[in-house]
Short mmCIF file of C-alpha atoms in Angstrom, two decimals:
data_model
loop_
_atom_site.label_atom_id
_atom_site.label_comp_id
_atom_site.label_asym_id
_atom_site.label_seq_id
_atom_site.Cartn_x
_atom_site.Cartn_y
_atom_site.Cartn_z
CA MET O 311 0.00 0.00 0.00
CA ILE O 312 1.27 3.46 -0.94
CA PRO O 313 1.97 5.51 2.20
CA THR O 314 -0.48 8.33 2.81
CA ILE O 315 2.33 10.90 2.84
CA LEU O 316 3.42 9.81 -0.64
CA VAL O 317 -0.12 10.19 -1.99
CA PHE O 318 -0.26 13.66 -0.50
CA LEU O 319 3.07 14.64 -2.09
CA ILE O 320 1.95 13.34 -5.48
CA PHE O 321 -1.25 15.37 -5.13
CA ILE O 322 0.73 18.55 -4.33
CA VAL O 323 3.08 17.99 -7.27
CA ALA O 324 0.09 17.47 -9.57
CA ILE O 325 -1.46 20.75 -8.40
CA ILE O 326 1.81 22.65 -8.96
CA PHE O 327 2.27 21.09 -12.40
CA THR O 328 -1.31 21.94 -13.39
CA ALA O 329 -0.95 25.50 -12.14
CA ARG O 330 2.24 26.01 -14.13
CA LEU O 331 0.62 24.53 -17.21
CA VAL O 332 -2.38 26.85 -16.88
CA LEU O 333 -0.13 29.89 -16.35
CA SER O 334 1.98 28.93 -19.34
CA THR O 335 -1.11 28.60 -21.53
CA LEU O 336 -2.54 31.92 -20.35
CA LYS O 337 0.79 33.67 -20.90
CA ALA O 338 1.08 32.28 -24.42
CA SER O 339 -2.44 33.47 -25.21
CA ILE O 340 -1.64 37.00 -23.97
CA ASP O 341 1.71 37.12 -25.79
CA ASN O 342 0.08 36.09 -29.05
CA THR O 343 -2.40 38.98 -29.00
CA ARG O 344 -0.35 41.66 -27.21
CA GLU O 345 0.78 43.63 -30.26
CA LYS O 346 -2.52 43.18 -32.05
CA HIS O 347 -4.47 44.79 -29.19
CA ARG O 348 -2.00 47.65 -28.79
CA THR O 349 -2.05 48.40 -32.52
CA LYS O 350 -5.84 48.40 -32.59
CA LEU O 351 -6.07 50.80 -29.67
CA LEU O 352 -3.62 53.22 -31.28
CA HIS O 353 -5.65 53.02 -34.48
CA ASP O 354 -8.86 53.79 -32.56
CA LEU O 355 -7.15 56.88 -31.11
CA LYS O 356 -6.07 57.85 -34.64
CA ILE O 357 -2.38 57.59 -33.81
CA THR O 358 -0.39 56.71 -36.93
CA SER O 359 1.95 53.74 -37.12
CA ALA O 360 4.86 56.15 -37.58
CA ASP O 361 4.15 57.67 -34.16
CA ALA O 362 3.22 54.40 -32.46
CA LYS O 363 6.70 53.58 -31.14
CA GLN O 364 6.88 56.93 -29.37
CA HIS O 365 3.92 56.07 -27.16
CA SER O 366 3.60 53.83 -24.15
CA PHE O 367 0.57 52.68 -22.20
CA LEU O 368 -0.19 53.42 -18.55
CA GLY O 369 -3.03 51.14 -17.49
CA PHE O 370 -5.22 52.32 -14.61
CA PHE O 371 -7.04 49.35 -13.07
CA HIS O 372 -10.17 51.02 -11.70
CA PRO O 373 -13.30 48.89 -12.32
CA TYR O 374 -15.60 51.53 -10.79
CA CYS O 375 -14.19 54.58 -12.58
CA ASN O 376 -17.65 56.15 -13.04
CA ALA O 377 -18.64 55.97 -9.35
CA GLY O 378 -17.94 59.62 -8.61
CA GLY O 379 -16.29 59.27 -5.18
CA GLY O 380 -13.00 60.38 -3.65
CA GLY O 381 -11.18 57.42 -5.19
CA GLU O 382 -12.32 58.55 -8.62
CA ARG O 383 -11.02 62.09 -8.02
CA VAL O 384 -7.62 60.48 -7.38
CA LEU O 385 -7.91 58.57 -10.66
CA TRP O 386 -8.89 61.52 -12.85
CA THR O 387 -6.50 63.98 -11.22
CA ALA O 388 -3.69 61.47 -11.76
CA ILE O 389 -4.63 61.03 -15.43
CA ARG O 390 -4.79 64.78 -15.98
CA GLY O 391 -1.35 65.15 -14.40
CA VAL O 392 0.14 62.42 -16.60
CA GLN O 393 -1.40 63.96 -19.72
CA GLU O 394 0.09 67.36 -18.88
CA LYS O 395 3.62 66.14 -18.08
CA PHE O 396 4.00 63.04 -20.31
CA PRO O 397 2.53 63.70 -23.76
CA ASN O 398 3.85 60.41 -25.13
CA ILE O 399 1.85 58.28 -22.68
CA ILE O 400 -1.58 56.85 -23.48
CA CYS O 401 -3.71 56.50 -20.34
CA VAL O 402 -5.92 53.42 -20.40
CA VAL O 403 -8.66 52.87 -17.81
CA TYR O 404 -9.88 49.34 -17.16
CA THR O 405 -13.51 49.77 -16.11
CA GLY O 406 -16.62 47.69 -15.59
CA ASP O 407 -18.99 50.58 -16.30
CA LEU O 408 -20.39 48.94 -19.43
CA GLU O 409 -23.37 51.26 -19.69
CA ALA O 410 -21.24 54.43 -19.95
CA THR O 411 -19.54 55.55 -23.15
CA LYS O 412 -16.16 57.26 -23.24
CA GLU O 413 -17.80 60.62 -23.93
CA GLU O 414 -20.29 60.17 -21.07
CA ILE O 415 -17.55 59.30 -18.59
CA ILE O 416 -15.39 62.25 -19.63
CA ASN O 417 -18.36 64.62 -19.39
CA LYS O 418 -19.25 63.30 -15.93
CA VAL O 419 -15.66 63.82 -14.80
CA GLU O 420 -15.81 67.44 -15.89
CA ASN O 421 -19.25 68.01 -14.34
CA ASN O 422 -18.51 66.24 -11.05
CA PHE O 423 -14.87 67.12 -10.49
CA ASN O 424 -14.21 70.12 -12.73
CA ILE O 425 -11.40 68.11 -14.38
CA LYS O 426 -10.84 68.37 -18.14
CA LEU O 427 -9.19 65.43 -19.89
CA ASN O 428 -7.65 65.01 -23.33
CA PRO O 429 -9.76 62.29 -25.06
CA LYS O 430 -7.11 61.82 -27.77
CA ARG O 431 -4.75 60.21 -25.25
CA LEU O 432 -7.33 58.41 -23.13
CA ALA O 433 -8.88 55.00 -23.78
CA PHE O 434 -11.22 52.68 -21.91
CA ILE O 435 -11.06 48.90 -21.76
CA TYR O 436 -14.43 47.52 -20.66
CA LEU O 437 -14.52 44.59 -18.23
CA THR O 438 -17.55 42.33 -18.48
CA LYS O 439 -16.79 40.35 -15.31
CA ARG O 440 -16.95 43.20 -12.79
CA TYR O 441 -20.11 41.75 -11.27
CA LEU O 442 -17.91 39.09 -9.71
CA VAL O 443 -16.46 41.59 -7.21
CA GLU O 444 -19.81 43.04 -6.08
CA ASP O 445 -19.92 42.78 -2.29
CA SER O 446 -23.56 41.67 -2.36
CA ARG O 447 -22.50 38.36 -3.96
CA TYR O 448 -20.52 37.27 -0.92
CA PRO O 449 -22.33 37.63 2.42
CA ARG O 450 -19.75 35.23 3.91
CA PHE O 451 -15.98 34.99 3.31
CA THR O 452 -16.25 38.33 1.54
CA LEU O 453 -12.54 39.21 1.71
CA ILE O 454 -11.17 36.08 0.10
CA LEU O 455 -13.96 35.59 -2.44
CA GLN O 456 -13.87 39.20 -3.66
CA SER O 457 -10.08 39.06 -3.82
CA LEU O 458 -10.10 35.82 -5.82
CA ALA O 459 -12.76 37.27 -8.10
CA SER O 460 -10.53 40.28 -8.73
CA ILE O 461 -7.97 37.90 -10.25
CA ILE O 462 -10.52 36.97 -12.92
CA ILE O 463 -11.20 40.57 -13.92
CA GLY O 464 -7.49 41.29 -13.65
CA TYR O 465 -6.86 38.61 -16.24
CA GLU O 466 -9.66 39.96 -18.40
CA ALA O 467 -7.97 43.37 -18.27
CA ILE O 468 -4.50 42.28 -19.38
CA SER O 469 -5.93 39.84 -21.93
CA LYS O 470 -7.56 42.82 -23.67
CA LEU O 471 -4.53 45.10 -23.42
CA VAL O 472 -1.11 44.68 -21.82
CA PRO O 473 0.09 48.09 -20.60
CA ASP O 474 3.70 49.12 -20.07
CA VAL O 475 2.85 50.00 -16.49
CA TYR O 476 -0.04 48.43 -14.58
CA PHE O 477 -1.32 51.01 -12.09
CA ASP O 478 -3.90 49.75 -9.60
CA THR O 479 -5.82 52.66 -8.10
CA MET O 480 -8.50 50.67 -6.25
CA GLY O 481 -6.52 48.26 -4.11
CA TYR O 482 -6.93 44.90 -5.88
CA ALA O 483 -3.62 43.47 -4.70
CA PHE O 484 -4.51 39.88 -5.61
CA THR O 485 -4.12 40.83 -9.28
CA TYR O 486 -0.43 41.69 -8.89
CA PRO O 487 1.11 38.17 -8.97
CA LEU O 488 -0.99 37.31 -12.04
CA VAL O 489 0.04 40.50 -13.86
CA HIS O 490 3.66 39.95 -12.94
CA HIS O 491 3.87 36.32 -14.04
CA LEU O 492 1.87 36.75 -17.26
CA THR O 493 3.22 40.09 -18.51
CA LYS O 494 6.38 41.06 -16.57
CA VAL O 495 5.31 44.72 -16.72
CA LYS O 496 5.97 47.23 -13.95
CA ILE O 497 3.32 47.34 -11.23
CA ALA O 498 2.42 50.51 -9.36
CA THR O 499 -0.31 51.00 -6.82
CA TYR O 500 -2.10 53.80 -5.03
CA THR O 501 -3.70 52.12 -2.05
CA HIS O 502 -6.55 53.89 -0.31
CA TYR O 503 -7.24 51.22 2.27
CA PRO O 504 -5.63 47.87 3.14
CA THR O 505 -7.97 44.98 2.42
CA ILE O 506 -7.06 43.58 5.85
CA SER O 507 -5.58 45.40 8.81
CA SER O 508 -4.50 44.71 12.36
CA ASP O 509 -7.47 46.81 13.53
CA MET O 510 -9.87 44.41 11.79
CA VAL O 511 -8.09 41.43 13.34
CA ASN O 512 -8.22 43.03 16.79
CA ARG O 513 -11.94 43.76 16.44
CA VAL O 514 -12.58 40.06 15.77
CA TYR O 515 -10.24 39.08 18.62
CA GLU O 516 -12.16 41.35 20.99
CA ARG O 517 -15.45 40.04 19.52
CA ARG O 518 -16.82 43.50 18.78
CA GLU O 519 -19.75 43.84 16.38
CA ALA O 520 -19.20 45.80 13.13
CA HIS O 521 -20.41 45.94 9.52
CA ASN O 522 -17.80 43.25 8.69
CA ASN O 523 -18.19 41.31 11.95
CA ASP O 524 -21.75 40.02 12.33
CA ALA O 525 -23.24 40.21 15.83
CA LYS O 526 -24.07 36.47 15.87
CA LEU O 527 -20.51 35.53 14.93
CA ALA O 528 -19.02 38.06 17.36
CA SER O 529 -20.97 36.51 20.23
CA SER O 530 -19.61 33.01 19.52
CA ALA O 531 -16.15 32.07 20.76
CA ILE O 532 -15.88 29.23 18.23
CA TRP O 533 -16.87 31.34 15.23
CA SER O 534 -14.66 34.21 16.38
CA THR O 535 -11.67 31.87 16.68
CA GLY O 536 -12.31 30.51 13.21
CA LYS O 537 -12.63 34.00 11.76
CA LEU O 538 -9.46 35.07 13.53
CA ILE O 539 -7.52 32.23 11.88
CA TYR O 540 -9.11 33.11 8.52
CA TYR O 541 -8.12 36.79 8.87
CA ARG O 542 -4.54 35.99 9.82
CA LEU O 543 -4.09 33.57 6.92
CA PHE O 544 -5.63 36.09 4.55
CA ALA O 545 -3.24 38.78 5.82
CA LYS O 546 -0.27 36.54 4.92
CA VAL O 547 -1.55 35.98 1.39
CA TYR O 548 -2.42 39.67 0.99
CA GLY O 549 1.09 40.62 2.04
CA TYR O 550 2.59 38.21 -0.49
CA CYS O 551 0.48 39.67 -3.31
CA GLY O 552 1.30 43.25 -2.38
CA SER O 553 5.02 42.52 -2.46
CA PHE O 554 4.86 42.35 -6.28
CA ALA O 555 4.23 46.12 -6.54
CA GLU O 556 7.36 48.08 -7.45
CA THR O 557 5.97 51.55 -6.77
CA VAL O 558 3.74 51.79 -3.72
CA MET O 559 1.83 54.93 -2.80
CA VAL O 560 -0.69 55.31 0.02
CA ASN O 561 -2.98 58.11 1.03
CA SER O 562 -2.31 58.54 4.73
CA THR O 563 -0.13 57.84 7.74
CA TRP O 564 -2.62 55.21 8.92
CA THR O 565 -2.61 53.32 5.62
CA LYS O 566 1.19 53.50 5.34
CA GLY O 567 1.59 51.87 8.74
CA HIS O 568 -0.53 48.89 7.75
CA ILE O 569 0.78 48.51 4.18
CA ASP O 570 4.43 48.75 5.25
CA SER O 571 3.81 46.07 7.87
CA LEU O 572 1.82 43.71 5.62
CA TRP O 573 3.74 44.12 2.36
CA HIS O 574 7.20 44.62 3.93
CA THR O 575 7.72 47.75 1.89
CA LYS O 576 8.27 51.47 2.38
CA ALA O 577 5.29 53.20 0.84
CA ASP O 578 5.24 56.87 -0.09
CA ILE O 579 2.46 58.98 1.40
CA VAL O 580 0.68 60.96 -1.32
CA TYR O 581 -2.28 62.80 0.14
CA PRO O 582 -5.37 62.58 -2.11
CA PRO O 583 -6.38 65.65 -4.13
CA CYS O 584 -9.09 68.07 -3.14
CA ASP O 585 -10.51 70.89 -5.26
CA THR O 586 -9.43 73.32 -2.57
CA GLU O 587 -9.09 76.28 -4.94
CA ARG O 588 -12.75 76.23 -5.99
CA LEU O 589 -14.08 75.32 -2.56
CA ALA O 590 -11.99 77.99 -0.82
CA LYS O 591 -13.93 80.67 -2.71
CA LEU O 592 -17.14 79.82 -0.86
CA PRO O 593 -18.18 82.49 1.68
CA LEU O 594 -17.92 81.77 5.39
CA ARG O 595 -20.65 84.07 6.60
CA GLY O 596 -24.38 83.58 6.27
CA ARG O 597 -24.26 79.80 6.80
CA GLN O 598 -27.41 77.86 7.72
CA LEU O 599 -27.98 75.42 10.59
CA MET O 600 -27.27 72.52 8.26
CA ILE O 601 -25.13 69.41 8.71
CA VAL O 602 -23.81 67.85 5.50
CA SER O 603 -22.56 64.29 4.97
CA VAL O 604 -20.67 63.57 1.72
CA ALA O 605 -19.88 59.87 1.28
CA GLN O 606 -20.75 56.92 -0.91
CA PHE O 607 -23.48 54.75 0.59
CA ARG O 608 -21.16 51.90 1.49
CA PRO O 609 -21.60 50.01 4.79
CA GLU O 610 -18.23 51.08 6.20
CA LYS O 611 -19.21 54.76 5.94
CA ASP O 612 -21.65 54.07 8.81
CA HIS O 613 -24.47 56.43 7.83
CA PRO O 614 -26.71 54.89 10.53
CA LEU O 615 -24.40 56.42 13.15
CA GLN O 616 -25.10 59.85 11.64
CA LEU O 617 -28.83 59.32 12.08
CA ASP O 618 -28.29 58.10 15.64
CA ALA O 619 -26.13 61.15 16.35
CA LEU O 620 -28.81 63.52 15.06
CA ALA O 621 -31.48 61.79 17.12
CA LYS O 622 -29.24 61.94 20.18
CA LEU O 623 -28.55 65.65 19.51
CA PHE O 624 -32.28 66.37 19.48
CA GLU O 625 -32.77 64.26 22.62
CA LYS O 626 -30.00 65.92 24.66
CA TYR O 627 -30.28 69.40 23.18
CA PRO O 628 -33.91 69.85 22.04
CA GLU O 629 -33.29 73.50 21.15
CA TRP O 630 -31.66 72.34 17.90
CA LYS O 631 -34.76 70.42 16.89
CA ALA O 632 -36.80 73.51 17.57
CA LYS O 633 -34.43 75.45 15.31
CA SER O 634 -34.90 72.81 12.56
CA VAL O 635 -31.27 71.71 12.18
CA GLU O 636 -31.13 69.64 8.98
CA LEU O 637 -28.89 66.68 8.04
CA VAL O 638 -28.25 66.35 4.29
CA LEU O 639 -26.81 63.02 3.06
CA ILE O 640 -25.04 63.42 -0.28
CA GLY O 641 -23.55 60.41 -2.06
CA SER O 642 -23.56 58.16 -5.09
CA SER O 643 -25.55 54.95 -5.44
CA ARG O 644 -23.38 52.53 -7.41
CA ASN O 645 -25.43 49.36 -7.36
CA GLU O 646 -28.34 47.45 -5.84
CA GLY O 647 -26.50 47.09 -2.53
CA ASP O 648 -26.15 50.86 -2.19
CA ALA O 649 -29.82 51.36 -3.13
CA MET O 650 -30.89 48.92 -0.41
CA ARG O 651 -28.78 50.71 2.19
CA ILE O 652 -30.32 54.05 1.23
CA ASP O 653 -33.79 52.55 1.63
CA HIS O 654 -32.85 51.21 5.08
CA LEU O 655 -31.56 54.66 6.08
CA ARG O 656 -34.86 56.26 5.08
CA LYS O 657 -36.71 53.71 7.22
CA LYS O 658 -34.34 54.24 10.13
CA ALA O 659 -34.93 58.01 10.01
CA ILE O 660 -38.66 57.33 10.28
CA GLU O 661 -38.11 54.94 13.20
CA LEU O 662 -36.05 57.59 15.01
CA GLY O 663 -38.69 60.23 14.30
CA ILE O 664 -36.23 62.54 12.51
CA GLN O 665 -37.37 62.06 8.89
CA GLU O 666 -38.44 65.69 8.63
CA PHE O 667 -34.90 66.79 9.44
CA VAL O 668 -33.05 64.42 7.03
CA ARG O 669 -32.66 64.96 3.29
CA PHE O 670 -31.09 62.60 0.73
CA GLU O 671 -29.27 63.84 -2.39
CA ILE O 672 -28.40 60.77 -4.48
CA ASN O 673 -25.91 60.99 -7.37
CA ALA O 674 -25.88 64.76 -7.04
CA PRO O 675 -23.94 66.76 -9.67
CA TYR O 676 -20.81 68.59 -8.58
CA ASP O 677 -22.47 72.00 -8.67
CA LEU O 678 -25.14 70.85 -6.20
CA LEU O 679 -22.44 69.39 -3.99
CA VAL O 680 -20.53 72.67 -3.97
CA SER O 681 -23.73 74.62 -3.32
CA SER O 682 -24.50 72.44 -0.29
CA LEU O 683 -20.96 72.81 1.02
CA GLY O 684 -21.31 76.58 0.70
CA THR O 685 -24.59 76.63 2.63
CA ALA O 686 -23.99 74.22 5.52
CA LYS O 687 -22.10 74.97 8.70
CA ILE O 688 -20.96 71.47 9.70
CA GLY O 689 -19.64 68.43 7.85
CA ILE O 690 -20.05 65.02 9.51
CA HIS O 691 -17.98 61.92 8.76
CA THR O 692 -18.56 58.72 10.75
CA MET O 693 -16.43 55.98 9.17
CA TRP O 694 -14.29 54.10 11.68
CA ASN O 695 -10.63 53.94 10.65
CA GLU O 696 -11.23 55.87 7.43
CA HIS O 697 -8.07 55.39 5.37
CA PHE O 698 -7.82 59.12 4.69
CA GLY O 699 -11.08 61.03 4.46
CA ILE O 700 -11.12 63.26 1.38
CA GLY O 701 -14.64 64.30 2.31
CA VAL O 702 -13.33 65.78 5.55
CA VAL O 703 -10.74 67.79 3.60
CA GLU O 704 -13.51 69.09 1.32
CA TYR O 705 -15.49 70.17 4.37
CA MET O 706 -12.52 72.15 5.65
CA ALA O 707 -11.70 73.74 2.28
CA ALA O 708 -15.34 74.73 1.84
CA GLY O 709 -15.45 76.41 5.24
CA LEU O 710 -17.41 73.80 7.19
CA ILE O 711 -16.52 72.68 10.71
CA PRO O 712 -15.60 68.98 10.41
CA VAL O 713 -16.99 66.54 12.96
CA ALA O 714 -15.19 63.30 12.10
CA HIS O 715 -14.52 59.88 13.57
CA LYS O 716 -11.68 59.80 16.05
CA SER O 717 -9.60 57.25 14.15
CA GLY O 718 -7.63 56.66 10.95
CA GLY O 719 -6.78 59.52 8.59
CA PRO O 720 -9.05 62.19 10.12
CA LYS O 721 -7.37 61.72 13.49
CA LEU O 722 -3.76 61.33 12.27
CA ASP O 723 -3.56 63.59 9.21
CA ILE O 724 -6.54 65.91 8.78
CA VAL O 725 -8.41 67.18 11.84
CA THR O 726 -5.18 68.10 13.57
CA GLU O 727 -3.95 71.39 14.92
CA TYR O 728 -2.67 73.81 12.30
CA GLU O 729 -0.43 76.67 13.37
CA GLY O 730 -1.26 75.77 16.96
CA LYS O 731 -5.03 76.11 16.51
CA PRO O 732 -7.82 73.49 16.21
CA THR O 733 -9.39 72.63 12.86
CA GLY O 734 -12.47 70.68 13.95
CA PHE O 735 -13.92 68.04 16.26
CA LEU O 736 -13.42 64.27 16.66
CA ALA O 737 -15.89 61.74 18.11
CA ASP O 738 -16.40 57.97 18.28
CA SER O 739 -20.02 57.28 19.35
CA ALA O 740 -23.53 58.64 18.92
CA ASP O 741 -23.20 60.43 22.27
CA THR O 742 -19.84 62.05 21.51
CA PHE O 743 -20.91 62.96 17.98
CA ALA O 744 -24.01 64.63 19.41
CA GLY O 745 -21.83 66.54 21.86
CA CYS O 746 -19.46 67.71 19.12
CA LEU O 747 -22.37 68.74 16.91
CA HIS O 748 -23.77 70.75 19.79
CA ASN O 749 -20.40 72.44 20.39
CA ALA O 750 -20.02 73.31 16.71
CA LEU O 751 -23.57 74.62 16.40
CA SER O 752 -23.12 76.69 19.56
CA LEU O 753 -20.17 78.67 18.19
CA THR O 754 -20.77 82.37 17.73
CA GLU O 755 -20.41 83.77 14.23
CA GLU O 756 -16.91 85.08 14.98
CA GLU O 757 -15.82 81.83 16.66
CA TYR O 758 -17.11 79.85 13.70
CA VAL O 759 -15.30 82.07 11.17
CA GLU O 760 -12.02 81.82 13.11
CA LEU O 761 -12.16 78.01 13.34
CA ALA O 762 -13.38 77.54 9.75
CA SER O 763 -10.69 79.89 8.39
CA ASN O 764 -7.91 77.92 10.09
CA ALA O 765 -9.36 74.62 8.84
CA ARG O 766 -9.57 76.03 5.30
CA LEU O 767 -5.96 77.22 5.40
CA SER O 768 -4.80 73.80 6.56
CA ALA O 769 -6.67 72.03 3.76
CA SER O 770 -5.57 74.44 1.03
CA ASN O 771 -1.88 74.25 1.94
CA ARG O 772 -1.65 70.49 2.43
CA PHE O 773 -4.26 68.75 0.27
CA SER O 774 -4.57 70.64 -3.02
CA GLU O 775 -4.73 69.02 -6.47
CA GLU O 776 -1.38 70.61 -7.33
CA ALA O 777 0.30 69.07 -4.26
CA PHE O 778 -1.14 65.67 -5.13
CA SER O 779 -0.09 65.74 -8.80
CA SER O 780 3.44 66.82 -7.94
CA ALA O 781 3.90 64.07 -5.33
CA LEU O 782 2.27 61.33 -7.45
CA LEU O 783 4.27 62.10 -10.60
CA SER O 784 7.46 62.20 -8.56
CA CYS O 785 6.76 58.61 -7.47
CA LEU O 786 5.66 57.43 -10.93
CA ARG O 787 8.43 59.10 -12.89
CA PRO O 788 10.97 56.22 -12.58
CA CYS O 789 8.37 53.83 -14.04
CA LEU O 790 7.26 56.15 -16.83
CA GLU O 791 10.67 57.29 -18.02
CA GLN O 792 12.34 53.88 -18.30
#
């Protein structure tokens, strides 16, 4: 009888052999069509064959490029910067927004972000498999299943066009080994948020409920132990995948700490861009008793906490209810999951008895966003361990008093003292948020103007689009000039 250990070894060898055979076949398929796809794209952009050799391709892997959030401002500001400084580079965006044409996307970018792009050096590669990474598909084992699914759309991307530099701007690290082994191109990344972090592991270890740690699982020692093992194994694999990136940029001190630890790298901090110049023109005086929330309707943004905070504010300080303080929720709805969350928020507002004081602005154009930022007095942001918090920066640039979660980027990089003076408030529960809202609303006109002016100055000097473009291109330059 063949020893069990020998059978196991034969099985492992068979798996390795099969994997290498599959990779070899996929690589051959990509190599056979590489030049054909590049030539076709240049032809579509009306670039002549005589000029073709002068151009190279920078591929931005951003499956949700039409979402309209802070991550998309990073994408489009980066592309504009590359177009201005590197005229020989063709920017290619890998996107799953099948319903949007190139012209529609470019127009939305200009309307939403006030960013003008050169369509003659911009192309889109459409990914038909994006549905595989929708979070609604994986109520359990979301991290690993979404990450494995990203490999499929990563392969779809490079099978349709192999760039000279693969630039992931959404954080799909599991695609890096595949891209490396099949194409050998340079890999750059701008990571907004680590897929796994020590904070997530600690929350499971402490058995605390969260949007990614179900209450039933958190209450069970057995399930929590199993999830803890799963998280730690995932962190090892995530670190291995991230190590394939040659140029690593992150958006905050908090993200750098986690990425450096997981990927064993030294990431460069490049603060995300904010349209500080336009927002800084908004007047500070004459503001209304309005609280604005600008964030995509994703579960981690914790919009329910905002409703709880408003209800608690009215309970503890009823004078603000009498003065009709309004909470305006502004954000994009990307898919069915977002739409369901918005519906639940509407119902929750009714349950809390605050529906008359809450207004929803879904997929609002940029002009409406700016108008709201110029009218409101306070900007609220409730995401725990927000990687950076571009929305908080926009609040400050627009002259709002930020009331943000006491964690992550807002705590470490944004709502910090500037020139020895405060720039806003930090909180971590419905009670403390209510208290901070009360303190901000209670400021006299002169106190408000003084605090808002200092916050605006901090945002304008540290988080402008110009500062972002300069820092990002400095990091990318070695990849682009080789």
